[in-house]
Amino acid sequence: MAQREQRLLITGSNGVVGRMLTARLAREGRRLRLLDLDHDPDFVPAGAEVLTGSVVDRELVARAVDGVDAVVHLAGIPGEDTWERILEVNVHGSWVLLDAARAAGVPKVLLASSNHAVGMAPTLDAGADLAVDAIAPPDSYYGWSKTAVESLGRLFGARTGLDVLAVRIGSCFPEPNGERALATWMSPDDVARLVEAFLVAAPAGYRCIWGVSDNTRRWWSLEEGRAMGYEPVDDAESYAGSVPALNSVSEWLGGRFPEHPLGEPMGL
Ligand code: 15L
């Protein structure tokens, strides 16, 4: 009997992380549905369905989740912004997505969280292994919104049939964008590996893991990720001689975010 096509919705597909994922996740037997405010055709693989609009549009999001087997929810403001915008897009938008997924009977959702959820932890020694459940303050309204998103995921994982994986992403860029990223980088291929592991077997209920490559200087534990089948391959150390003189290691895990004025848009 022919196997049914797997359907995967990616919200925020035209963002920095989304663009790294679309081509890497496209494959035979899988149909991608992409939702974003706009789309660059270079990042829309052949056969992908495209929906254009905001993640706070409930009617649009209900259509987006209809019939999918999984959601990778990346849509959101990627750095500090006004309280109102952070609340509307990152927090309310994530609720809209989770509630629509629940109502449509989607089995699993991956939520993009961020290291800035605990960005005011002191910077660690290279090769440290901070557990994902270590407690530290967020470093911005943006970082706070990610703690709220994790908490919403925990609620939906406990109270509905949804399996929710929150991924506390480090610095997910094509290449490490500075010295700090030698510890925090998540490579494009590793983020795709993580999504594939989630598609094969999402943990039941709710789980949070660090989204980071196997960097020699990494600060965060890979134990929780490995326990669900995420096996990173890349190491930012291979860029150690060539990273830009930007984004240096600071006193705080969150790099420059803890010093950025609260609520002042970063314009990312
Ligand atoms: C994030 O959460 C941001 O979205 C991204 O722009 C980077 O600042 C990243 O964290 C990081 O910490 O490098």
PDB file of C-alpha atoms and ligand atoms in Angstrom:
ATOM      1  CA  MET A   1       0.000   0.000   0.000  1.00  0.00           C
ATOM      2  CA  ALA A   2       1.366   3.456  -0.900  1.00  0.00           C
ATOM      3  CA  GLN A   3       2.394   5.484   2.138  1.00  0.00           C
ATOM      4  CA  ARG A   4       0.546   8.729   2.723  1.00  0.00           C
ATOM      5  CA  GLU A   5       2.576  11.849   2.188  1.00  0.00           C
ATOM      6  CA  GLN A   6       3.864  13.464   5.391  1.00  0.00           C
ATOM      7  CA  ARG A   7       2.677  17.073   5.789  1.00  0.00           C
ATOM      8  CA  LEU A   8       4.786  19.587   7.654  1.00  0.00           C
ATOM      9  CA  LEU A   9       3.909  23.204   8.384  1.00  0.00           C
ATOM     10  CA  ILE A  10       6.782  25.653   8.950  1.00  0.00           C
ATOM     11  CA  THR A  11       5.763  29.047  10.326  1.00  0.00           C
ATOM     12  CA  GLY A  12       8.299  31.835   9.914  1.00  0.00           C
ATOM     13  CA  SER A  13       9.689  29.927   6.938  1.00  0.00           C
ATOM     14  CA  ASN A  14      11.189  33.073   5.419  1.00  0.00           C
ATOM     15  CA  GLY A  15      13.196  34.002   8.541  1.00  0.00           C
ATOM     16  CA  VAL A  16      16.852  33.265   9.222  1.00  0.00           C
ATOM     17  CA  VAL A  17      16.243  29.759  10.570  1.00  0.00           C
ATOM     18  CA  GLY A  18      13.318  29.025   8.234  1.00  0.00           C
ATOM     19  CA  ARG A  19      15.436  29.735   5.173  1.00  0.00           C
ATOM     20  CA  MET A  20      18.038  27.261   6.357  1.00  0.00           C
ATOM     21  CA  LEU A  21      15.387  24.602   6.810  1.00  0.00           C
ATOM     22  CA  THR A  22      13.105  24.680   3.796  1.00  0.00           C
ATOM     23  CA  ALA A  23      15.448  23.055   1.255  1.00  0.00           C
ATOM     24  CA  ARG A  24      16.983  20.764   3.861  1.00  0.00           C
ATOM     25  CA  LEU A  25      13.600  19.411   4.945  1.00  0.00           C
ATOM     26  CA  ALA A  26      12.114  19.059   1.455  1.00  0.00           C
ATOM     27  CA  ARG A  27      12.030  15.459   0.307  1.00  0.00           C
ATOM     28  CA  GLU A  28      10.006  12.910  -1.563  1.00  0.00           C
ATOM     29  CA  GLY A  29       7.018  11.739   0.442  1.00  0.00           C
ATOM     30  CA  ARG A  30       6.844  14.983   2.406  1.00  0.00           C
ATOM     31  CA  ARG A  31       4.797  18.063   1.578  1.00  0.00           C
ATOM     32  CA  LEU A  32       5.900  21.365   3.087  1.00  0.00           C
ATOM     33  CA  ARG A  33       3.450  24.121   3.869  1.00  0.00           C
ATOM     34  CA  LEU A  34       5.115  27.480   4.486  1.00  0.00           C
ATOM     35  CA  LEU A  35       3.579  30.375   6.404  1.00  0.00           C
ATOM     36  CA  ASP A  36       5.178  33.809   6.620  1.00  0.00           C
ATOM     37  CA  LEU A  37       4.464  37.491   6.031  1.00  0.00           C
ATOM     38  CA  ASP A  38       6.182  37.157   2.669  1.00  0.00           C
ATOM     39  CA  HIS A  39       8.170  34.567   0.773  1.00  0.00           C
ATOM     40  CA  ASP A  40      11.373  34.599  -1.223  1.00  0.00           C
ATOM     41  CA  PRO A  41      10.959  32.122  -4.098  1.00  0.00           C
ATOM     42  CA  ASP A  42      14.604  31.058  -3.654  1.00  0.00           C
ATOM     43  CA  PHE A  43      13.598  29.504  -0.333  1.00  0.00           C
ATOM     44  CA  VAL A  44      10.379  27.854  -1.482  1.00  0.00           C
ATOM     45  CA  PRO A  45      11.151  24.300  -2.618  1.00  0.00           C
ATOM     46  CA  ALA A  46       9.265  22.851  -5.572  1.00  0.00           C
ATOM     47  CA  GLY A  47       5.864  21.524  -4.552  1.00  0.00           C
ATOM     48  CA  ALA A  48       5.665  23.492  -1.285  1.00  0.00           C
ATOM     49  CA  GLU A  49       2.353  25.157  -0.455  1.00  0.00           C
ATOM     50  CA  VAL A  50       2.627  28.805   0.484  1.00  0.00           C
ATOM     51  CA  LEU A  51       0.413  30.796   2.839  1.00  0.00           C
ATOM     52  CA  THR A  52       1.023  34.499   3.332  1.00  0.00           C
ATOM     53  CA  GLY A  53       0.069  36.394   6.462  1.00  0.00           C
ATOM     54  CA  SER A  54       0.550  36.719  10.181  1.00  0.00           C
ATOM     55  CA  VAL A  55       0.643  34.032  12.828  1.00  0.00           C
ATOM     56  CA  VAL A  56      -1.850  36.080  14.851  1.00  0.00           C
ATOM     57  CA  ASP A  57      -4.477  35.689  12.112  1.00  0.00           C
ATOM     58  CA  ARG A  58      -6.572  32.892  13.592  1.00  0.00           C
ATOM     59  CA  GLU A  59      -8.464  32.092  10.430  1.00  0.00           C
ATOM     60  CA  LEU A  60      -5.251  31.829   8.407  1.00  0.00           C
ATOM     61  CA  VAL A  61      -3.509  29.729  11.060  1.00  0.00           C
ATOM     62  CA  ALA A  62      -6.504  27.370  11.224  1.00  0.00           C
ATOM     63  CA  ARG A  63      -6.095  26.790   7.481  1.00  0.00           C
ATOM     64  CA  ALA A  64      -2.337  26.421   7.876  1.00  0.00           C
ATOM     65  CA  VAL A  65      -2.552  23.604  10.445  1.00  0.00           C
ATOM     66  CA  ASP A  66      -5.369  21.755   8.693  1.00  0.00           C
ATOM     67  CA  GLY A  67      -4.276  18.203   7.875  1.00  0.00           C
ATOM     68  CA  VAL A  68      -0.624  18.528   8.863  1.00  0.00           C
ATOM     69  CA  ASP A  69       1.310  15.863  10.769  1.00  0.00           C
ATOM     70  CA  ALA A  70       3.622  18.297  12.535  1.00  0.00           C
ATOM     71  CA  VAL A  71       4.394  21.991  12.917  1.00  0.00           C
ATOM     72  CA  VAL A  72       7.763  23.715  13.241  1.00  0.00           C
ATOM     73  CA  HIS A  73       6.815  27.066  14.741  1.00  0.00           C
ATOM     74  CA  LEU A  74       9.527  29.630  14.065  1.00  0.00           C
ATOM     75  CA  ALA A  75       7.381  32.712  13.455  1.00  0.00           C
ATOM     76  CA  GLY A  76       8.096  35.551  15.839  1.00  0.00           C
ATOM     77  CA  ILE A  77      10.127  38.671  16.449  1.00  0.00           C
ATOM     78  CA  PRO A  78      13.760  37.480  16.686  1.00  0.00           C
ATOM     79  CA  GLY A  79      15.114  40.032  19.178  1.00  0.00           C
ATOM     80  CA  GLU A  80      14.166  42.837  21.542  1.00  0.00           C
ATOM     81  CA  ASP A  81      11.123  44.927  20.646  1.00  0.00           C
ATOM     82  CA  THR A  82       8.347  46.876  22.325  1.00  0.00           C
ATOM     83  CA  TRP A  83       6.336  45.114  24.993  1.00  0.00           C
ATOM     84  CA  GLU A  84       3.186  45.331  22.878  1.00  0.00           C
ATOM     85  CA  ARG A  85       4.768  43.757  19.810  1.00  0.00           C
ATOM     86  CA  ILE A  86       6.531  41.029  21.785  1.00  0.00           C
ATOM     87  CA  LEU A  87       3.277  40.156  23.528  1.00  0.00           C
ATOM     88  CA  GLU A  88       1.216  40.180  20.336  1.00  0.00           C
ATOM     89  CA  VAL A  89       3.513  38.308  17.980  1.00  0.00           C
ATOM     90  CA  ASN A  90       5.657  36.048  20.163  1.00  0.00           C
ATOM     91  CA  VAL A  91       3.263  35.196  22.958  1.00  0.00           C
ATOM     92  CA  HIS A  92      -0.211  35.573  21.448  1.00  0.00           C
ATOM     93  CA  GLY A  93       1.020  34.254  18.087  1.00  0.00           C
ATOM     94  CA  SER A  94       2.330  31.104  19.767  1.00  0.00           C
ATOM     95  CA  TRP A  95      -0.975  30.638  21.575  1.00  0.00           C
ATOM     96  CA  VAL A  96      -2.877  31.053  18.290  1.00  0.00           C
ATOM     97  CA  LEU A  97      -0.677  28.378  16.717  1.00  0.00           C
ATOM     98  CA  LEU A  98      -0.889  25.934  19.633  1.00  0.00           C
ATOM     99  CA  ASP A  99      -4.633  26.343  20.030  1.00  0.00           C
ATOM    100  CA  ALA A 100      -5.238  25.884  16.307  1.00  0.00           C
ATOM    101  CA  ALA A 101      -3.010  22.781  16.312  1.00  0.00           C
ATOM    102  CA  ARG A 102      -4.920  21.370  19.271  1.00  0.00           C
ATOM    103  CA  ALA A 103      -8.283  22.036  17.640  1.00  0.00           C
ATOM    104  CA  ALA A 104      -7.161  20.426  14.376  1.00  0.00           C
ATOM    105  CA  GLY A 105      -5.775  17.329  16.127  1.00  0.00           C
ATOM    106  CA  VAL A 106      -2.195  17.928  14.949  1.00  0.00           C
ATOM    107  CA  PRO A 107      -0.017  15.418  16.847  1.00  0.00           C
ATOM    108  CA  LYS A 108       3.110  17.501  17.469  1.00  0.00           C
ATOM    109  CA  VAL A 109       4.556  20.987  17.488  1.00  0.00           C
ATOM    110  CA  LEU A 110       8.159  22.156  17.748  1.00  0.00           C
ATOM    111  CA  LEU A 111       8.448  25.615  19.317  1.00  0.00           C
ATOM    112  CA  ALA A 112      11.447  27.865  18.711  1.00  0.00           C
ATOM    113  CA  SER A 113      12.610  29.082  22.103  1.00  0.00           C
ATOM    114  CA  SER A 114      15.899  30.878  22.653  1.00  0.00           C
ATOM    115  CA  ASN A 115      18.934  30.970  24.906  1.00  0.00           C
ATOM    116  CA  HIS A 116      17.793  34.484  25.849  1.00  0.00           C
ATOM    117  CA  ALA A 117      15.113  32.815  28.007  1.00  0.00           C
ATOM    118  CA  VAL A 118      17.962  32.428  30.526  1.00  0.00           C
ATOM    119  CA  GLY A 119      20.238  35.103  29.090  1.00  0.00           C
ATOM    120  CA  MET A 120      21.178  36.556  32.459  1.00  0.00           C
ATOM    121  CA  ALA A 121      22.980  33.460  33.606  1.00  0.00           C
ATOM    122  CA  PRO A 122      26.670  34.237  33.985  1.00  0.00           C
ATOM    123  CA  THR A 123      28.774  33.123  31.058  1.00  0.00           C
ATOM    124  CA  LEU A 124      30.228  29.670  31.600  1.00  0.00           C
ATOM    125  CA  ASP A 125      33.587  28.113  30.928  1.00  0.00           C
ATOM    126  CA  ALA A 126      34.117  26.612  27.499  1.00  0.00           C
ATOM    127  CA  GLY A 127      32.915  23.026  27.481  1.00  0.00           C
ATOM    128  CA  ALA A 128      30.453  23.497  30.370  1.00  0.00           C
ATOM    129  CA  ASP A 129      27.229  21.504  30.382  1.00  0.00           C
ATOM    130  CA  LEU A 130      24.358  23.679  31.629  1.00  0.00           C
ATOM    131  CA  ALA A 131      21.184  21.626  32.003  1.00  0.00           C
ATOM    132  CA  VAL A 132      18.124  22.941  30.211  1.00  0.00           C
ATOM    133  CA  ASP A 133      16.189  23.153  33.467  1.00  0.00           C
ATOM    134  CA  ALA A 134      18.766  25.420  35.170  1.00  0.00           C
ATOM    135  CA  ILE A 135      17.011  28.576  36.313  1.00  0.00           C
ATOM    136  CA  ALA A 136      18.236  32.082  35.433  1.00  0.00           C
ATOM    137  CA  PRO A 137      16.463  35.326  34.509  1.00  0.00           C
ATOM    138  CA  PRO A 138      15.622  36.138  30.904  1.00  0.00           C
ATOM    139  CA  ASP A 139      17.622  39.046  29.495  1.00  0.00           C
ATOM    140  CA  SER A 140      14.943  41.070  27.647  1.00  0.00           C
ATOM    141  CA  TYR A 141      11.226  41.208  26.864  1.00  0.00           C
ATOM    142  CA  TYR A 142      12.184  38.958  23.960  1.00  0.00           C
ATOM    143  CA  GLY A 143      13.855  36.442  26.302  1.00  0.00           C
ATOM    144  CA  TRP A 144      10.883  36.644  28.649  1.00  0.00           C
ATOM    145  CA  SER A 145       8.523  35.890  25.742  1.00  0.00           C
ATOM    146  CA  LYS A 146      10.462  32.675  25.139  1.00  0.00           C
ATOM    147  CA  THR A 147       9.960  31.617  28.766  1.00  0.00           C
ATOM    148  CA  ALA A 148       6.246  32.300  28.226  1.00  0.00           C
ATOM    149  CA  VAL A 149       6.264  30.242  25.035  1.00  0.00           C
ATOM    150  CA  GLU A 150       8.014  27.355  26.819  1.00  0.00           C
ATOM    151  CA  SER A 151       5.457  27.559  29.594  1.00  0.00           C
ATOM    152  CA  LEU A 152       2.564  27.568  27.106  1.00  0.00           C
ATOM    153  CA  GLY A 153       4.107  24.505  25.481  1.00  0.00           C
ATOM    154  CA  ARG A 154       4.263  22.813  28.863  1.00  0.00           C
ATOM    155  CA  LEU A 155       0.585  23.646  29.446  1.00  0.00           C
ATOM    156  CA  PHE A 156      -0.532  22.305  26.067  1.00  0.00           C
ATOM    157  CA  GLY A 157       1.662  19.212  26.482  1.00  0.00           C
ATOM    158  CA  ALA A 158       0.014  18.468  29.825  1.00  0.00           C
ATOM    159  CA  ARG A 159      -3.592  19.447  29.101  1.00  0.00           C
ATOM    160  CA  THR A 160      -4.145  18.479  25.465  1.00  0.00           C
ATOM    161  CA  GLY A 161      -3.126  15.619  23.217  1.00  0.00           C
ATOM    162  CA  LEU A 162      -0.342  17.665  21.650  1.00  0.00           C
ATOM    163  CA  ASP A 163       3.301  16.631  21.990  1.00  0.00           C
ATOM    164  CA  VAL A 164       5.359  19.801  22.286  1.00  0.00           C
ATOM    165  CA  LEU A 165       9.116  20.154  21.953  1.00  0.00           C
ATOM    166  CA  ALA A 166      10.612  23.532  22.862  1.00  0.00           C
ATOM    167  CA  VAL A 167      14.079  24.101  21.440  1.00  0.00           C
ATOM    168  CA  ARG A 168      16.207  26.707  23.175  1.00  0.00           C
ATOM    169  CA  ILE A 169      18.162  27.784  20.146  1.00  0.00           C
ATOM    170  CA  GLY A 170      21.662  29.241  20.450  1.00  0.00           C
ATOM    171  CA  SER A 171      23.001  31.190  17.461  1.00  0.00           C
ATOM    172  CA  CYS A 172      21.490  29.614  14.374  1.00  0.00           C
ATOM    173  CA  PHE A 173      23.208  31.197  11.398  1.00  0.00           C
ATOM    174  CA  PRO A 174      24.880  29.873   8.254  1.00  0.00           C
ATOM    175  CA  GLU A 175      28.255  30.385  10.015  1.00  0.00           C
ATOM    176  CA  PRO A 176      29.235  31.461  13.557  1.00  0.00           C
ATOM    177  CA  ASN A 177      28.744  35.239  13.692  1.00  0.00           C
ATOM    178  CA  GLY A 178      31.450  36.060  16.251  1.00  0.00           C
ATOM    179  CA  GLU A 179      33.488  34.715  19.157  1.00  0.00           C
ATOM    180  CA  ARG A 180      30.406  34.035  21.299  1.00  0.00           C
ATOM    181  CA  ALA A 181      28.985  31.798  18.601  1.00  0.00           C
ATOM    182  CA  LEU A 182      31.992  29.490  18.925  1.00  0.00           C
ATOM    183  CA  ALA A 183      30.096  28.332  22.029  1.00  0.00           C
ATOM    184  CA  THR A 184      26.492  29.003  20.944  1.00  0.00           C
ATOM    185  CA  TRP A 185      26.353  28.132  17.227  1.00  0.00           C
ATOM    186  CA  MET A 186      23.726  25.827  15.843  1.00  0.00           C
ATOM    187  CA  SER A 187      24.646  24.912  12.303  1.00  0.00           C
ATOM    188  CA  PRO A 188      22.121  24.761   9.463  1.00  0.00           C
ATOM    189  CA  ASP A 189      22.635  21.013   9.027  1.00  0.00           C
ATOM    190  CA  ASP A 190      22.303  20.365  12.765  1.00  0.00           C
ATOM    191  CA  VAL A 191      19.045  22.304  13.063  1.00  0.00           C
ATOM    192  CA  ALA A 192      17.701  20.183  10.195  1.00  0.00           C
ATOM    193  CA  ARG A 193      18.944  17.036  11.993  1.00  0.00           C
ATOM    194  CA  LEU A 194      17.083  18.146  15.103  1.00  0.00           C
ATOM    195  CA  VAL A 195      13.825  18.646  13.187  1.00  0.00           C
ATOM    196  CA  GLU A 196      14.219  15.231  11.541  1.00  0.00           C
ATOM    197  CA  ALA A 197      14.671  13.622  14.977  1.00  0.00           C
ATOM    198  CA  PHE A 198      11.522  15.391  16.161  1.00  0.00           C
ATOM    199  CA  LEU A 199       9.596  14.146  13.118  1.00  0.00           C
ATOM    200  CA  VAL A 200      10.692  10.559  13.747  1.00  0.00           C
ATOM    201  CA  ALA A 201       9.890  10.546  17.465  1.00  0.00           C
ATOM    202  CA  ALA A 202       8.750  13.594  19.377  1.00  0.00           C
ATOM    203  CA  PRO A 203       8.913  13.105  23.146  1.00  0.00           C
ATOM    204  CA  ALA A 204       5.463  12.534  24.658  1.00  0.00           C
ATOM    205  CA  GLY A 205       3.877  15.530  26.391  1.00  0.00           C
ATOM    206  CA  TYR A 206       6.343  18.376  26.769  1.00  0.00           C
ATOM    207  CA  ARG A 207      10.128  18.502  26.554  1.00  0.00           C
ATOM    208  CA  CYS A 208      12.646  21.304  26.293  1.00  0.00           C
ATOM    209  CA  ILE A 209      16.136  20.845  24.835  1.00  0.00           C
ATOM    210  CA  TRP A 210      19.064  23.070  23.893  1.00  0.00           C
ATOM    211  CA  GLY A 211      19.462  23.762  20.208  1.00  0.00           C
ATOM    212  CA  VAL A 212      23.218  23.841  19.757  1.00  0.00           C
ATOM    213  CA  SER A 213      25.857  22.091  17.690  1.00  0.00           C
ATOM    214  CA  ASP A 214      28.523  19.857  19.214  1.00  0.00           C
ATOM    215  CA  ASN A 215      30.812  22.854  19.733  1.00  0.00           C
ATOM    216  CA  THR A 216      34.069  22.298  21.601  1.00  0.00           C
ATOM    217  CA  ARG A 217      33.375  25.521  23.550  1.00  0.00           C
ATOM    218  CA  ARG A 218      29.661  24.873  24.092  1.00  0.00           C
ATOM    219  CA  TRP A 219      28.090  25.902  27.416  1.00  0.00           C
ATOM    220  CA  TRP A 220      24.905  23.869  27.167  1.00  0.00           C
ATOM    221  CA  SER A 221      24.084  20.244  27.673  1.00  0.00           C
ATOM    222  CA  LEU A 222      23.304  18.001  24.722  1.00  0.00           C
ATOM    223  CA  GLU A 223      22.080  15.226  26.990  1.00  0.00           C
ATOM    224  CA  GLU A 224      18.381  16.093  26.727  1.00  0.00           C
ATOM    225  CA  GLY A 225      18.625  16.451  22.932  1.00  0.00           C
ATOM    226  CA  ARG A 226      20.510  13.195  22.486  1.00  0.00           C
ATOM    227  CA  ALA A 227      17.900  11.419  24.617  1.00  0.00           C
ATOM    228  CA  MET A 228      15.345  12.200  21.886  1.00  0.00           C
ATOM    229  CA  GLY A 229      17.586  11.259  18.989  1.00  0.00           C
ATOM    230  CA  TYR A 230      19.233  14.596  18.143  1.00  0.00           C
ATOM    231  CA  GLU A 231      22.847  13.821  17.184  1.00  0.00           C
ATOM    232  CA  PRO A 232      24.672  17.015  16.198  1.00  0.00           C
ATOM    233  CA  VAL A 233      27.658  16.662  13.913  1.00  0.00           C
ATOM    234  CA  ASP A 234      29.080  20.162  13.467  1.00  0.00           C
ATOM    235  CA  ASP A 235      31.541  22.054  15.685  1.00  0.00           C
ATOM    236  CA  ALA A 236      32.019  25.831  15.446  1.00  0.00           C
ATOM    237  CA  GLU A 237      35.668  25.311  16.345  1.00  0.00           C
ATOM    238  CA  SER A 238      36.470  24.841  12.680  1.00  0.00           C
ATOM    239  CA  TYR A 239      35.709  28.601  12.290  1.00  0.00           C
ATOM    240  CA  ALA A 240      37.816  29.657  15.281  1.00  0.00           C
ATOM    241  CA  GLY A 241      40.428  31.410  13.146  1.00  0.00           C
ATOM    242  CA  SER A 242      37.961  33.214  10.922  1.00  0.00           C
ATOM    243  CA  VAL A 243      34.952  34.498  12.917  1.00  0.00           C
ATOM    244  CA  PRO A 244      34.097  38.211  12.547  1.00  0.00           C
ATOM    245  CA  ALA A 245      35.241  40.578  15.307  1.00  0.00           C
ATOM    246  CA  LEU A 246      31.619  41.043  16.443  1.00  0.00           C
ATOM    247  CA  ASN A 247      29.441  39.450  19.099  1.00  0.00           C
ATOM    248  CA  SER A 248      32.167  38.804  21.606  1.00  0.00           C
ATOM    249  CA  VAL A 249      31.708  36.721  24.745  1.00  0.00           C
ATOM    250  CA  SER A 250      30.278  38.935  27.497  1.00  0.00           C
ATOM    251  CA  GLU A 251      29.702  38.578  31.206  1.00  0.00           C
ATOM    252  CA  TRP A 252      26.258  37.109  30.463  1.00  0.00           C
ATOM    253  CA  LEU A 253      25.184  34.055  28.578  1.00  0.00           C
ATOM    254  CA  GLY A 254      22.891  36.252  26.467  1.00  0.00           C
ATOM    255  CA  GLY A 255      25.796  38.225  24.989  1.00  0.00           C
ATOM    256  CA  ARG A 256      24.788  41.795  24.216  1.00  0.00           C
ATOM    257  CA  PHE A 257      21.053  41.366  24.999  1.00  0.00           C
ATOM    258  CA  PRO A 258      21.358  42.028  28.789  1.00  0.00           C
ATOM    259  CA  GLU A 259      22.820  45.455  28.066  1.00  0.00           C
ATOM    260  CA  HIS A 260      20.315  46.451  25.415  1.00  0.00           C
ATOM    261  CA  PRO A 261      17.573  48.791  26.759  1.00  0.00           C
ATOM    262  CA  LEU A 262      14.385  46.894  27.593  1.00  0.00           C
ATOM    263  CA  GLY A 263      11.699  47.364  24.984  1.00  0.00           C
ATOM    264  CA  GLU A 264      13.894  49.169  22.479  1.00  0.00           C
ATOM    265  CA  PRO A 265      13.503  47.501  19.078  1.00  0.00           C
ATOM    266  CA  MET A 266      16.695  45.878  17.801  1.00  0.00           C
ATOM    267  CA  GLY A 267      15.293  46.034  14.295  1.00  0.00           C
ATOM    268  CA  LEU A 268      16.392  42.464  13.522  1.00  0.00           C
TER     269      LEU A 268
HETATM  270  C1  15L B   1      18.266  34.694  19.274  1.00  0.00           C
HETATM  271  O1  15L B   1      17.337  34.238  19.927  1.00  0.00           O
HETATM  272  C2  15L B   1      18.039  35.628  18.148  1.00  0.00           C
HETATM  273  O2  15L B   1      16.839  35.397  17.467  1.00  0.00           O
HETATM  274  C3  15L B   1      19.203  35.670  17.171  1.00  0.00           C
HETATM  275  O3  15L B   1      19.066  36.814  16.358  1.00  0.00           O
HETATM  276  C4  15L B   1      20.550  35.688  17.897  1.00  0.00           C
HETATM  277  O4  15L B   1      20.689  36.874  18.647  1.00  0.00           O
HETATM  278  C5  15L B   1      20.641  34.500  18.825  1.00  0.00           C
HETATM  279  O5  15L B   1      19.549  34.462  19.712  1.00  0.00           O
HETATM  280  C6  15L B   1      21.932  34.486  19.638  1.00  0.00           C
HETATM  281  O6  15L B   1      21.891  34.453  20.858  1.00  0.00           O
HETATM  282  O7  15L B   1      22.993  34.502  19.002  1.00  0.00           O
END
